[in-house]
Short mmCIF file of C-alpha atoms and ligand atoms in Angstrom, two decimals:
data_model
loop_
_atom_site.label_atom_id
_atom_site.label_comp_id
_atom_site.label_asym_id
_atom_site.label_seq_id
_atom_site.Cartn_x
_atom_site.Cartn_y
_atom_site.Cartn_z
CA UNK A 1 -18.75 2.81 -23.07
CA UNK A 2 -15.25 2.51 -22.32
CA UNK A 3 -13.28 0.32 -19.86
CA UNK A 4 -11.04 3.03 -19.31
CA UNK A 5 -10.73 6.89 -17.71
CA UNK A 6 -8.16 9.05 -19.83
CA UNK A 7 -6.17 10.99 -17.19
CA UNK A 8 -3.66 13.70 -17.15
CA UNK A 9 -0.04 13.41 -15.12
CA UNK A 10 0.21 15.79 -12.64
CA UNK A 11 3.31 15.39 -11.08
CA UNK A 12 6.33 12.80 -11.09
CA UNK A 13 8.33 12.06 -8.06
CA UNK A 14 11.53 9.44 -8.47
CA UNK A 15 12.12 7.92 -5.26
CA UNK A 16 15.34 6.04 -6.62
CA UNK A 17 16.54 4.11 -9.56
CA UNK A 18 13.81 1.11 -8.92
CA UNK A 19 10.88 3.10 -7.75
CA UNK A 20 8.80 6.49 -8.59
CA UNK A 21 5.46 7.43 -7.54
CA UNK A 22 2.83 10.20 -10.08
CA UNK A 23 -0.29 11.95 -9.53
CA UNK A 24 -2.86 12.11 -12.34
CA UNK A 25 -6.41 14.11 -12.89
CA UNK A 26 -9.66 12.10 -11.42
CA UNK A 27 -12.52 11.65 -13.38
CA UNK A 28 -14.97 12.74 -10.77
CA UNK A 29 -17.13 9.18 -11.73
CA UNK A 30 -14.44 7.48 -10.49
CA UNK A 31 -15.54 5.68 -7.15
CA UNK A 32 -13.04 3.19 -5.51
CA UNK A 33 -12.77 1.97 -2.03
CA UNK A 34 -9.22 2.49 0.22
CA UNK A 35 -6.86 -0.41 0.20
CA UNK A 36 -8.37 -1.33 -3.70
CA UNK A 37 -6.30 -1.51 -6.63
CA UNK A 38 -7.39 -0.70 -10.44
CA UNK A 39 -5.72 -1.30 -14.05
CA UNK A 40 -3.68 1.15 -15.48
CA UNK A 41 -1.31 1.76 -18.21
CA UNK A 42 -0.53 3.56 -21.25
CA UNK A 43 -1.77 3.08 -24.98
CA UNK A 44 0.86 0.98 -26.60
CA UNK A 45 0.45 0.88 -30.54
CA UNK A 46 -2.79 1.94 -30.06
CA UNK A 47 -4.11 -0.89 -27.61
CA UNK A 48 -3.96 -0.06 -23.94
CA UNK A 49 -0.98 -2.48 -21.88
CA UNK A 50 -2.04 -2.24 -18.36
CA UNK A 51 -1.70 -3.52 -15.18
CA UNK A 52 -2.66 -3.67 -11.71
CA UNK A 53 -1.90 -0.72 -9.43
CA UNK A 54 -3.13 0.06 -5.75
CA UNK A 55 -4.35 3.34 -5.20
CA UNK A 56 -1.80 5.59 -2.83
CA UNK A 57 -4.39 8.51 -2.76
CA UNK A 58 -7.41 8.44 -0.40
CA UNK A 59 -10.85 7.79 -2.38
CA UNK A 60 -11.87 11.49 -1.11
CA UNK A 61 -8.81 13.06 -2.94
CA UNK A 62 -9.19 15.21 -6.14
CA UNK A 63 -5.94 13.56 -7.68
CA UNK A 64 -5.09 10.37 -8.10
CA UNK A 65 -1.52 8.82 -6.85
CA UNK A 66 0.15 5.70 -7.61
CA UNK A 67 3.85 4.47 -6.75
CA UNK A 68 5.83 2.39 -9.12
CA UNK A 69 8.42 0.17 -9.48
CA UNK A 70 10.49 0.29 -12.25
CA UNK A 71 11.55 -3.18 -14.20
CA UNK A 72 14.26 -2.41 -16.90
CA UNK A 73 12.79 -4.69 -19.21
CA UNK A 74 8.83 -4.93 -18.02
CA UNK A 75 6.30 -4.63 -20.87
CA UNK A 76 4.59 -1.26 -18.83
CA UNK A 77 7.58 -0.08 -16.53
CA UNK A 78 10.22 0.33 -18.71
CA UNK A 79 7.84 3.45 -20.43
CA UNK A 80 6.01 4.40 -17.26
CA UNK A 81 9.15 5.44 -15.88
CA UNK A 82 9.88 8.25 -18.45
CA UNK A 83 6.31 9.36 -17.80
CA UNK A 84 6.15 13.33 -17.52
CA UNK A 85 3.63 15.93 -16.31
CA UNK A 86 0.89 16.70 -18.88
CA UNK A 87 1.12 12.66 -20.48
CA UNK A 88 -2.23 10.87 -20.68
CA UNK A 89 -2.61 7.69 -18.32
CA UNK A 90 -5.36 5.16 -18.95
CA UNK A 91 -7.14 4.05 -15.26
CA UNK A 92 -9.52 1.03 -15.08
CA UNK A 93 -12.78 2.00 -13.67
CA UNK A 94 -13.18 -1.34 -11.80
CA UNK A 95 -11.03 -1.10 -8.72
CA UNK A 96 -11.31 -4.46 -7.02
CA UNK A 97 -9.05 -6.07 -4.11
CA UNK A 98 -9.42 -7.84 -0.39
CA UNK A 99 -7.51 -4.99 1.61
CA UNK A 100 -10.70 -3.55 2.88
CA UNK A 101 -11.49 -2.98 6.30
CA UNK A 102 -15.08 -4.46 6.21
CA UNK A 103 -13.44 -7.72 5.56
CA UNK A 104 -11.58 -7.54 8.77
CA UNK A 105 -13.50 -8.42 11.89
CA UNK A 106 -13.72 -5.36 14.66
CA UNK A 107 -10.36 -5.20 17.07
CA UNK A 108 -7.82 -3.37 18.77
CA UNK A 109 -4.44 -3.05 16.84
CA UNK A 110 -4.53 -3.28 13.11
CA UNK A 111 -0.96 -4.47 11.61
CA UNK A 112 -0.76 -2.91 7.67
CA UNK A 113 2.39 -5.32 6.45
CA UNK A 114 3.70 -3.52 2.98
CA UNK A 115 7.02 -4.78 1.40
CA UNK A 116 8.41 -2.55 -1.56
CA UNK A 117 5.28 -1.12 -3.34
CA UNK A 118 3.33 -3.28 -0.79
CA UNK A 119 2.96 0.17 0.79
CA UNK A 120 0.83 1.59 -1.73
CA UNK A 121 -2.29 0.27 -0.47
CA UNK A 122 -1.97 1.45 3.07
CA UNK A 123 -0.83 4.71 1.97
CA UNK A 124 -4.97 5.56 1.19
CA UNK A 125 -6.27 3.63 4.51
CA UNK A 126 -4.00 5.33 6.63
CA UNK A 127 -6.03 8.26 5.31
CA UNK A 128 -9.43 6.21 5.88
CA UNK A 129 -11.30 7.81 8.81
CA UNK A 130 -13.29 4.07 9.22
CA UNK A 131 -9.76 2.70 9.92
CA UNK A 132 -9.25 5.06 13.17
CA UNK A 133 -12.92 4.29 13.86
CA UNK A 134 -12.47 0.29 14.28
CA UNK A 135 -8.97 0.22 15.88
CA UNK A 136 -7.04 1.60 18.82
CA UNK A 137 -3.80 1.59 16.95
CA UNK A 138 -3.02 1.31 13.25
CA UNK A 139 0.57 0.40 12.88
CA UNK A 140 1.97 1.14 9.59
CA UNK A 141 4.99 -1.34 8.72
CA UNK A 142 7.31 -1.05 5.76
CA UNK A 143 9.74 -3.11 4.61
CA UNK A 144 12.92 -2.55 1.82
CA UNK A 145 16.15 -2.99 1.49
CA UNK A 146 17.73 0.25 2.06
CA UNK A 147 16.29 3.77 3.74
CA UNK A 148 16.30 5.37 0.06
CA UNK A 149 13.20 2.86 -0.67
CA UNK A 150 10.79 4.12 2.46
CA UNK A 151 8.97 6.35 -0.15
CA UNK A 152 6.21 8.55 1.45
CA UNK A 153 8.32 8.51 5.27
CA UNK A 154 8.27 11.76 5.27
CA UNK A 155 4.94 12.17 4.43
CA UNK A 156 4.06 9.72 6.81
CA UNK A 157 5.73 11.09 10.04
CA UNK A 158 5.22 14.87 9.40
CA UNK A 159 2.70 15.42 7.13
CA UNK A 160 -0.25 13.01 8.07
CA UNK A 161 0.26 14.21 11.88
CA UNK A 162 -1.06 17.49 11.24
CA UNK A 163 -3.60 16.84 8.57
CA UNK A 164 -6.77 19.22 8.69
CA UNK A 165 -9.07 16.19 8.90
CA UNK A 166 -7.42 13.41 10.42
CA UNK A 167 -4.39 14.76 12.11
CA UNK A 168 -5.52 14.07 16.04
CA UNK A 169 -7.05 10.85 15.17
CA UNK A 170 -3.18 10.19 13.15
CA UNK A 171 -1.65 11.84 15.99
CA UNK A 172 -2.84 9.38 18.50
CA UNK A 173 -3.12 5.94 17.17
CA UNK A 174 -0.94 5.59 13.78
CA UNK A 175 2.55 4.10 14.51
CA UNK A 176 4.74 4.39 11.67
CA UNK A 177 7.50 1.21 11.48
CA UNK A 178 9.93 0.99 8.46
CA UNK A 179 12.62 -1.62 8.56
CA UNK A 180 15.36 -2.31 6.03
CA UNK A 181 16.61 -5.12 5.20
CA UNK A 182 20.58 -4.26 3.30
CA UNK A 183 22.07 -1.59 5.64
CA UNK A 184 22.12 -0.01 9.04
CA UNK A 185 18.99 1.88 10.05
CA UNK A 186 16.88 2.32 13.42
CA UNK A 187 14.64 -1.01 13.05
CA UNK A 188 16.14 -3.62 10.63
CA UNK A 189 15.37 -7.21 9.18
CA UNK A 190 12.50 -8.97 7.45
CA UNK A 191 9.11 -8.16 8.53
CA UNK A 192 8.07 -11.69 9.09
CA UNK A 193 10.66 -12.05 12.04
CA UNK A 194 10.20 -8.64 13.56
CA UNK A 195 6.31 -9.49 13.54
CA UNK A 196 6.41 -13.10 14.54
CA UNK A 197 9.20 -13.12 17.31
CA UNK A 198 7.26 -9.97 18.97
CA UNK A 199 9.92 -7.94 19.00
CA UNK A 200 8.22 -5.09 16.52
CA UNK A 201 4.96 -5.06 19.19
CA UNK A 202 7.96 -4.91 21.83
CA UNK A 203 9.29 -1.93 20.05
CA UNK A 204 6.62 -0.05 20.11
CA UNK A 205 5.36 -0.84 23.65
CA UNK A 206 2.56 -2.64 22.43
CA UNK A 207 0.68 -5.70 23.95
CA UNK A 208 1.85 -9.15 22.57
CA UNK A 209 -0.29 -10.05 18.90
CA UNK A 210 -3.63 -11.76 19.98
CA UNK A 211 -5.33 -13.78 17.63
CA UNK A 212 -8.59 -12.95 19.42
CA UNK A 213 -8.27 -9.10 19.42
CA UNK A 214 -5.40 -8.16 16.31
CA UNK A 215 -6.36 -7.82 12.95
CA UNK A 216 -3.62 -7.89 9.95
CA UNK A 217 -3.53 -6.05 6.60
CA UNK A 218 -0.74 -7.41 3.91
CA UNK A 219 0.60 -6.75 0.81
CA UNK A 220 3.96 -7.25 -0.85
CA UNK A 221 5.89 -10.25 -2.95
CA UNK A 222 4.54 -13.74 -3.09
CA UNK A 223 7.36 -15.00 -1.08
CA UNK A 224 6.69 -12.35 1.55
CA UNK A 225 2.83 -13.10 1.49
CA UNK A 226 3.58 -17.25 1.67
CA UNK A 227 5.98 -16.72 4.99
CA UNK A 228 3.70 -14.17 6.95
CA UNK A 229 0.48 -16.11 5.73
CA UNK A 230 1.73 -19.62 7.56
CA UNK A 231 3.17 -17.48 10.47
CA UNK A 232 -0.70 -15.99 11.15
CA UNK A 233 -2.07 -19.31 10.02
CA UNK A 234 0.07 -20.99 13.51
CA UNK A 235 -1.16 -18.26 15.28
CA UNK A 236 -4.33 -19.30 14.92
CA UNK A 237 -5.79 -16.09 13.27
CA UNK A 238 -8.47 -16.82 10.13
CA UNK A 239 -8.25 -15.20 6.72
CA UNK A 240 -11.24 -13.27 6.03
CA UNK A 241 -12.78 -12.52 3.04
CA UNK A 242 -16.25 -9.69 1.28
CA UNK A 243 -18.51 -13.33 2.52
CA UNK A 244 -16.54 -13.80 5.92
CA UNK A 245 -14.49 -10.91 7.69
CA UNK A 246 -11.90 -12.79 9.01
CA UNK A 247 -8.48 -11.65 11.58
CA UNK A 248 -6.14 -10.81 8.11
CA UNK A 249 -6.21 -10.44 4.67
CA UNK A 250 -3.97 -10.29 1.89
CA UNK A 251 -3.06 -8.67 -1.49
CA UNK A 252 0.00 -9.54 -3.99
CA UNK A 253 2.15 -6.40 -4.41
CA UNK A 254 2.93 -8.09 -7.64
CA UNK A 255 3.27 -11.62 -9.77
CA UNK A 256 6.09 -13.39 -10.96
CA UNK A 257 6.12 -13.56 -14.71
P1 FAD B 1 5.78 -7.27 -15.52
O1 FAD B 1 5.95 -8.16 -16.71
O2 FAD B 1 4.39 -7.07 -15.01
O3 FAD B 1 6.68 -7.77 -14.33
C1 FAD B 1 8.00 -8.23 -14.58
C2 FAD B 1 8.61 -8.72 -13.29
O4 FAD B 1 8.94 -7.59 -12.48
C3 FAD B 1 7.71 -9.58 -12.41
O5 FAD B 1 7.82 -10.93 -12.77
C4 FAD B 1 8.27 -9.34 -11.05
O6 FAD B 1 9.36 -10.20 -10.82
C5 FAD B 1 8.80 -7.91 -11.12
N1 FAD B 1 7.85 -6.94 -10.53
C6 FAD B 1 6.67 -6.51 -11.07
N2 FAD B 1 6.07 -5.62 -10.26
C7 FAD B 1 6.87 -5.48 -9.18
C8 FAD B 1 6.78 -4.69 -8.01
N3 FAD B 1 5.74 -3.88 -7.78
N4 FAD B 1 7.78 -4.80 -7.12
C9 FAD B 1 8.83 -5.62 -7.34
N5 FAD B 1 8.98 -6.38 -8.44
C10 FAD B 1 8.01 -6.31 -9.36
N6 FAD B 1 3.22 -2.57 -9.08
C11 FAD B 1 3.58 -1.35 -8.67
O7 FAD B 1 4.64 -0.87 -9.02
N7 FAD B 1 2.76 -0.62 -7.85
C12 FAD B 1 1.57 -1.09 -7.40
O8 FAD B 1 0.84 -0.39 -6.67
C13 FAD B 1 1.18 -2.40 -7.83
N8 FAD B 1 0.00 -2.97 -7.41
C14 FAD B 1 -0.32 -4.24 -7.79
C15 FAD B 1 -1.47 -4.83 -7.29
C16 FAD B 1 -1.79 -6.16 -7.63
C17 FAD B 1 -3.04 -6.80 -7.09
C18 FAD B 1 -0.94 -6.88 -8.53
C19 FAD B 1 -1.25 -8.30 -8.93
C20 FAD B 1 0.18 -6.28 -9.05
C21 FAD B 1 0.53 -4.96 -8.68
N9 FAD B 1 1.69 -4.35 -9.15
C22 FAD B 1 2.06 -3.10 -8.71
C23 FAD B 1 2.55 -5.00 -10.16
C24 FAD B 1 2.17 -4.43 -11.55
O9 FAD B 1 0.88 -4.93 -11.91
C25 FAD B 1 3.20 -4.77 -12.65
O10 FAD B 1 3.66 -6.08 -12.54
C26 FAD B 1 4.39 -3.81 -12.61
O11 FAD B 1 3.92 -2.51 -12.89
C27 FAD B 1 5.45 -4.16 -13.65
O12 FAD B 1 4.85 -4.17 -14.93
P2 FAD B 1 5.72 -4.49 -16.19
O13 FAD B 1 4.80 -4.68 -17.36
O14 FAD B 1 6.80 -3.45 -16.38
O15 FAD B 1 6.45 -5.87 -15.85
#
């Protein structure tokens, strides 16, 4: 049997010259969990090229939905971008990956930290009814360089709100907080500051991070993921893990080649 679902594009959405997000057909045997990631890719020369790709859409959705960045001379990117509706997309049927909230211990504000396509991940557990279960507020915190690259805000700060199943739940304990890092905007800077110097809990009137009761999501660069990992780690909260749910875990957004 194969490794690999076939699946249709649905719909293509370019967010700006470095980033696009697509929706694709689900094979209804496809079973992931929110926060995983999966292979995908295209069939180069007849052998598939893939790579790893966090799932945007919730694993109740019909569709699939993934967001991209685009590398001008990356092996998979520099097609995927000219994908259009009706290509075929090849999808992993392993999805694997530590952003899951069993592996968090129980607690009262859950941090999701997503740089660039970092986001992708928290884009399906903000959509996770478990994750407004377990926490009194989920903040949602996205960092780019410019306003152009907070795909999904608007999806984020009007649409989730009033969604049919979640939308009270959303309405009372999801704080959205994108920051940019290359122009003016209403919160700006790195994400490891705004997080570690308080002022992002400050900003949105929330208690002061506590190692005992705060649990942290995180996914973006490896540079990102090596500051904000020794930040937590002099904070005093644990990593946790599928054997040990631990205060934070974290996910690569990508790898340097
Ligand atoms: P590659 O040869 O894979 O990469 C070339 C270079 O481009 C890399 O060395 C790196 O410097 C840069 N690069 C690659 N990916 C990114 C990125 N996402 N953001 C910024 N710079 C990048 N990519 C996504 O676009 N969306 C995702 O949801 C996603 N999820 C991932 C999850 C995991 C666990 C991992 C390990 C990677 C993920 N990636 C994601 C990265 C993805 O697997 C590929 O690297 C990316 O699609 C580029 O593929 P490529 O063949 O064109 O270039």
């Amino acid at each position: 049997m194969s490794a690999l679902f076939e699946e249709e594009v649905l719909s293509v959405r370019h967010w700006t010259d470095r980033l696009f997000s697509f929706t694709t057909t689900r094979s209804p045997s496809f079973r992931y969990e929110n926060g995983q990631f999966t292979m995908i890719g295209l069939a180069v020369n007849g052998k598939p090229l893939l790579r790893a790709y966090s799932l945007v859409s919730p694993n109740y959705a019909d569709e699939l939905e993934f967001l991209s960045i685009k590398v001008a001379d990356g092996p998979l990117t520099s097609k995927l971008q000219h994908l259009k509706v009706g290509d075929k997309i090849l999808v992993g049927k392993k999805p694997t990956g530590t952003l899951l909230v069993d592996n968090l211990l129980p607690g009262r504000n859950l941090y999701m930290l997503g740089t660039g396509t970092g986001l992708a991940p928290f884009m399906s557990l903000a959509k996770d009814p478990a994750v407004y279960e377990r926490f009194d507020k989920i903040v949602l915190v996205h960092g780019c360089r410019t306003a152009a690259e907070l795909a999904y805000a608007d999806e984020i700060e009007n649409k989730l709100p009033n969604d049919e199943l979640l939308g009270e739940e959303i309405r009372a304990k999801l704080l959205y907080y994108p920051t940019v890092t290359r122009e003016d905007f209403r919160h700006r800077g790195r994400i490891t500051h705004l997080f570690g110097t308080g002022q992002m809990a400050s900003d949105l009137g929330l208690a002061p991070i506590d190692a005992t009761q705060d649990r942290v999501m995180i996914c973006g660069s490896p540079a990102f993921l090596s500051d904000i990992t020794t930040l937590l780690k002099g904070m005093s909260l644990k990593e946790g893990n599928s054997n040990e749910p631990g205060s934070y875990v974290i996910e690569k957004a990508f790898v340097e080649r």
